[in-house]
Amino acid sequence: MANPLYDGLFGVHAGQSTPFLHLATGAVISHAEFLAIGARIANVTARLGLKPGDRVAVQVDKSPEALALYAACAQAGLVFLPLNTAYTADELRYFIENSGAALIVCDAGSEDSLRQIAGPLGAQVETLNADGSGSLMAQARKAEAEFATVDRSGEDLAAFLYTSGTTGRSKGAMLTQTNLLSNARTLVEEWRFTADDVLLHALPIFHTHGLFVATNVILASGGSMIFLPKLDLDQMIARMPEATTMMGVPTFYTRLLGDDRFTRELTSHMRLFISGSAPLLAETHVQFEDRTGHRILERYGMTETNMNTSNPYDGERRAGTVGFPLPGVALKITDPVTGDTLPDGEVGQIEVRGPNVFKGYWQMPEKTAAELRADGFFITGDLGRIDADGYVHIVGRNKDLIISGGYNIYPKEIELVLDEQPGVLESAVIGVPHPDFGETVVGVIVPAPGATPDTDAIMQAVQQSLARFKHPRALISLAELPRNTMGKVQKNVLRADYKDMFAG
Ligand code: MLC
Ligand code: AMP
């Protein structure tokens, strides 16, 4: 027995004094030092009584220790469950209850509210702050720097990532060791990563992009990362000369292009820029090439599947497309009603199958069955077509979803909050184009007869319940919602009416 994920990504670097993390402070953490931090934390989890398969819910700022907690979970056979730092206590309660997490690791600032949630559920709470302080590392520093890696199989769970749904309830996507490891290895090959690579890492580490794409690829290749807390243009531009590659959501690229210091000279030594998580406008692709001479490599993935397609490293990186299915990934376009495969060129729903595709939604067999076919194909909810040269184009979504700055937002979740507010009869939440975030959230409410809803009070209620990035950036009151003859709300009409609201 062995532990494929730990052995393949982490253990393989045992004893290596080569750099792994270059921090904003200028300090450098080697691979061996990083593994030692992970092993110390793994010893703490064992002392807390955690057993293989237990879930560890983590809502902490980005730091080397936060990343080492991921390594510790892999080594101890625990299921790593990272959570967006923007989530409110209301949102966290659901994730913690639903996952049955045995341990919650949070910032000291949210310890009290999380203890209130964790107490009745019997979960333990430890703290980890952005500077590495807190109860977790206080114990870890006293623990052994070695830990006997727990045996796991490739089919065992490595991580849960919660993704919202069109019904408003989030689903825990269960990712196995094989899902993560196979995808990391494929991407290393496809994107030609080696131990000489230095990745400029300014993404959050609680989602697929920053954690499983960026970090796992660097771990699998033996390279290193310039590990910045967040997108900060001054720091990114200052550190770019040390980097060979960068990954970002489209907002990273539009913000860099908005800065005059981002020049051809600054990037001339760079090997590769990769974009994903949201559509990169063809216009941004062209502007980027004009400014730097580099063609951004766009790829397409999801929480449930890791990466599915990529534009080629060698060969034409075609703007407005997400390239070809990755090796080992089967991709087909199907009729949303019959499920039959459509001929190339026709628009339909994108389905994918491969070692990257998750095991299902935690304790939601009906939802799993509705999206993951018995033959292994996962219905992504994205609409696309394959062109004559085999490039995949994403043309829309078959799911009611807004993507703002790379974060997924399900309108239903916001509508449920708006509908509950005094004086509101009903609501519809839409995404409209936004120059910085790609799309942003607009709420439309219909007052109950004779009522005049208090919009300030409504926004306060929204703030209480939902993470900041989900808040409507505008709230519009209409006498009624546009509906079709079947009585269904026509969000396309609303989107067309308000499409220029934030035009840059
Ligand atoms: C921050 N804010 C957002 C937001 N991010 N609002 C909407 N959408 C977002 N994405 C809020 C802040 O709280 C703040 O509110 C205001 O907007 C402006 O903040 P900012 O300082 O400009 O935000 P910033 O820290 O710069 O963050 C923007 C960002 C960040 C785009 C850099 O959101 C980011 O790093 N996004 C990456 C998301 C990601 O990793 N997605 C991958 C998912 S995995 P206020 O009130 O203070 O004004 C996936 C699979 C795949 O999708 O294929 O990869
Ligand atoms: P998430 O559930 O957060 O993992 O988001 C996955 C969704 O992001 C996909 O289903 C797509 O709708 C979208 N997405 C990811 N990459 C791209 C891309 N390159 N172009 C367009 N949409 C993308």
mmCIF file of C-alpha atoms and ligand atoms in Angstrom, residues 202-204 206-210 213 230-231 249 251-252 255 276-278 299-303 306-307 404-409 436-437 439-440 468-470 473, ligand 1:
data_model
loop_
_atom_site.group_PDB
_atom_site.id
_atom_site.type_symbol
_atom_site.label_atom_id
_atom_site.label_comp_id
_atom_site.label_asym_id
_atom_site.label_seq_id
_atom_site.Cartn_x
_atom_site.Cartn_y
_atom_site.Cartn_z
ATOM 1 C CA ALA A 202 -1.629 35.411 -6.638
ATOM 2 C CA LEU A 203 -4.830 33.318 -6.729
ATOM 3 C CA PRO A 204 -6.722 32.199 -3.635
ATOM 4 C CA PHE A 206 -9.463 27.646 -1.539
ATOM 5 C CA HIS A 207 -10.629 26.849 -5.090
ATOM 6 C CA THR A 208 -9.626 24.480 -7.856
ATOM 7 C CA HIS A 209 -7.633 27.047 -9.822
ATOM 8 C CA GLY A 210 -5.167 28.205 -7.156
ATOM 9 C CA VAL A 213 -4.219 23.565 -10.933
ATOM 10 C CA LYS A 230 -3.675 38.180 -3.321
ATOM 11 C CA LEU A 231 -3.847 40.052 -6.607
ATOM 12 C CA VAL A 249 -8.665 34.397 -13.999
ATOM 13 C CA THR A 251 -9.682 39.791 -14.233
ATOM 14 C CA PHE A 252 -5.932 39.268 -13.595
ATOM 15 C CA ARG A 255 -6.069 44.520 -14.519
ATOM 16 C CA GLY A 276 -9.290 30.040 -16.938
ATOM 17 C CA SER A 277 -12.293 29.828 -14.583
ATOM 18 C CA ALA A 278 -14.287 32.319 -16.666
ATOM 19 C CA ARG A 299 -8.108 26.259 -20.623
ATOM 20 C CA TYR A 300 -11.471 25.068 -19.272
ATOM 21 C CA GLY A 301 -12.282 23.264 -16.057
ATOM 22 C CA MET A 302 -14.657 22.897 -13.155
ATOM 23 C CA THR A 303 -14.683 22.058 -9.479
ATOM 24 C CA ASN A 306 -10.496 19.681 -12.562
ATOM 25 C CA MET A 307 -9.253 20.585 -16.046
ATOM 26 C CA SER A 404 -17.832 37.305 -11.231
ATOM 27 C CA GLY A 405 -14.039 37.678 -11.141
ATOM 28 C CA GLY A 406 -13.773 33.879 -11.389
ATOM 29 C CA TYR A 407 -16.176 33.205 -8.495
ATOM 30 C CA ASN A 408 -19.332 31.230 -9.254
ATOM 31 C CA ILE A 409 -22.555 32.736 -8.015
ATOM 32 C CA ASP A 436 -13.441 44.361 -14.166
ATOM 33 C CA PHE A 437 -15.258 41.221 -12.996
ATOM 34 C CA GLU A 439 -20.014 39.741 -15.014
ATOM 35 C CA THR A 440 -21.623 41.237 -11.935
ATOM 36 C CA ARG A 468 -19.592 40.056 -0.278
ATOM 37 C CA PHE A 469 -18.830 38.879 -3.808
ATOM 38 C CA LYS A 470 -22.443 37.626 -4.136
ATOM 39 C CA ARG A 473 -24.171 45.699 -7.158
HETATM 40 C C1 MLC B 1 -13.645 40.634 -4.525
HETATM 41 N N1 MLC B 1 -14.829 41.277 -4.573
HETATM 42 C C2 MLC B 1 -15.571 40.744 -5.542
HETATM 43 C C3 MLC B 1 -14.787 39.711 -6.091
HETATM 44 N N2 MLC B 1 -13.603 39.671 -5.444
HETATM 45 N N3 MLC B 1 -16.795 41.037 -5.989
HETATM 46 C C4 MLC B 1 -17.261 40.324 -7.005
HETATM 47 N N4 MLC B 1 -16.565 39.318 -7.598
HETATM 48 C C5 MLC B 1 -15.335 38.984 -7.152
HETATM 49 N N5 MLC B 1 -14.640 37.993 -7.722
HETATM 50 C C6 MLC B 1 -15.298 42.407 -3.797
HETATM 51 C C7 MLC B 1 -14.437 42.770 -2.650
HETATM 52 O O1 MLC B 1 -14.981 42.148 -1.500
HETATM 53 C C8 MLC B 1 -14.538 44.304 -2.602
HETATM 54 O O2 MLC B 1 -15.715 44.670 -2.003
HETATM 55 C C9 MLC B 1 -14.691 44.676 -4.017
HETATM 56 O O3 MLC B 1 -15.232 43.515 -4.661
HETATM 57 C C10 MLC B 1 -13.434 45.093 -4.713
HETATM 58 O O4 MLC B 1 -12.368 44.329 -4.178
HETATM 59 P P1 MLC B 1 -10.976 44.187 -4.857
HETATM 60 O O5 MLC B 1 -9.940 44.679 -3.930
HETATM 61 O O6 MLC B 1 -10.971 44.741 -6.220
HETATM 62 O O7 MLC B 1 -10.955 42.637 -4.943
HETATM 63 P P2 MLC B 1 -9.719 41.825 -5.150
HETATM 64 O O8 MLC B 1 -9.147 41.419 -3.858
HETATM 65 O O9 MLC B 1 -8.809 42.521 -6.081
HETATM 66 O O10 MLC B 1 -10.333 40.524 -5.823
HETATM 67 C C11 MLC B 1 -10.696 40.449 -7.174
HETATM 68 C C12 MLC B 1 -10.105 39.161 -7.768
HETATM 69 C C13 MLC B 1 -10.460 38.008 -6.813
HETATM 70 C C14 MLC B 1 -10.689 38.959 -9.134
HETATM 71 C C15 MLC B 1 -8.612 39.298 -7.848
HETATM 72 O O11 MLC B 1 -11.862 37.892 -6.703
HETATM 73 C C16 MLC B 1 -9.854 36.719 -7.231
HETATM 74 O O12 MLC B 1 -8.698 36.435 -6.912
HETATM 75 N N6 MLC B 1 -10.616 35.890 -7.972
HETATM 76 C C17 MLC B 1 -10.176 34.581 -8.351
HETATM 77 C C18 MLC B 1 -11.243 33.584 -8.062
HETATM 78 C C19 MLC B 1 -10.805 32.148 -8.347
HETATM 79 O O13 MLC B 1 -9.719 31.749 -7.950
HETATM 80 N N7 MLC B 1 -11.623 31.399 -9.052
HETATM 81 C C20 MLC B 1 -11.329 30.061 -9.420
HETATM 82 C C21 MLC B 1 -12.474 29.153 -9.077
HETATM 83 S S1 MLC B 1 -12.072 27.491 -9.601
HETATM 84 P P3 MLC B 1 -15.847 46.097 -1.285
HETATM 85 O O14 MLC B 1 -17.131 46.026 -0.572
HETATM 86 O O15 MLC B 1 -14.667 46.193 -0.374
HETATM 87 O O16 MLC B 1 -15.818 47.111 -2.374
HETATM 88 C C22 MLC B 1 -12.859 27.311 -11.093
HETATM 89 C C23 MLC B 1 -12.494 26.133 -11.917
HETATM 90 C C24 MLC B 1 -11.566 26.549 -12.978
HETATM 91 O O17 MLC B 1 -13.579 28.150 -11.499
HETATM 92 O O18 MLC B 1 -11.817 26.298 -14.166
HETATM 93 O O19 MLC B 1 -10.558 27.145 -12.626
#
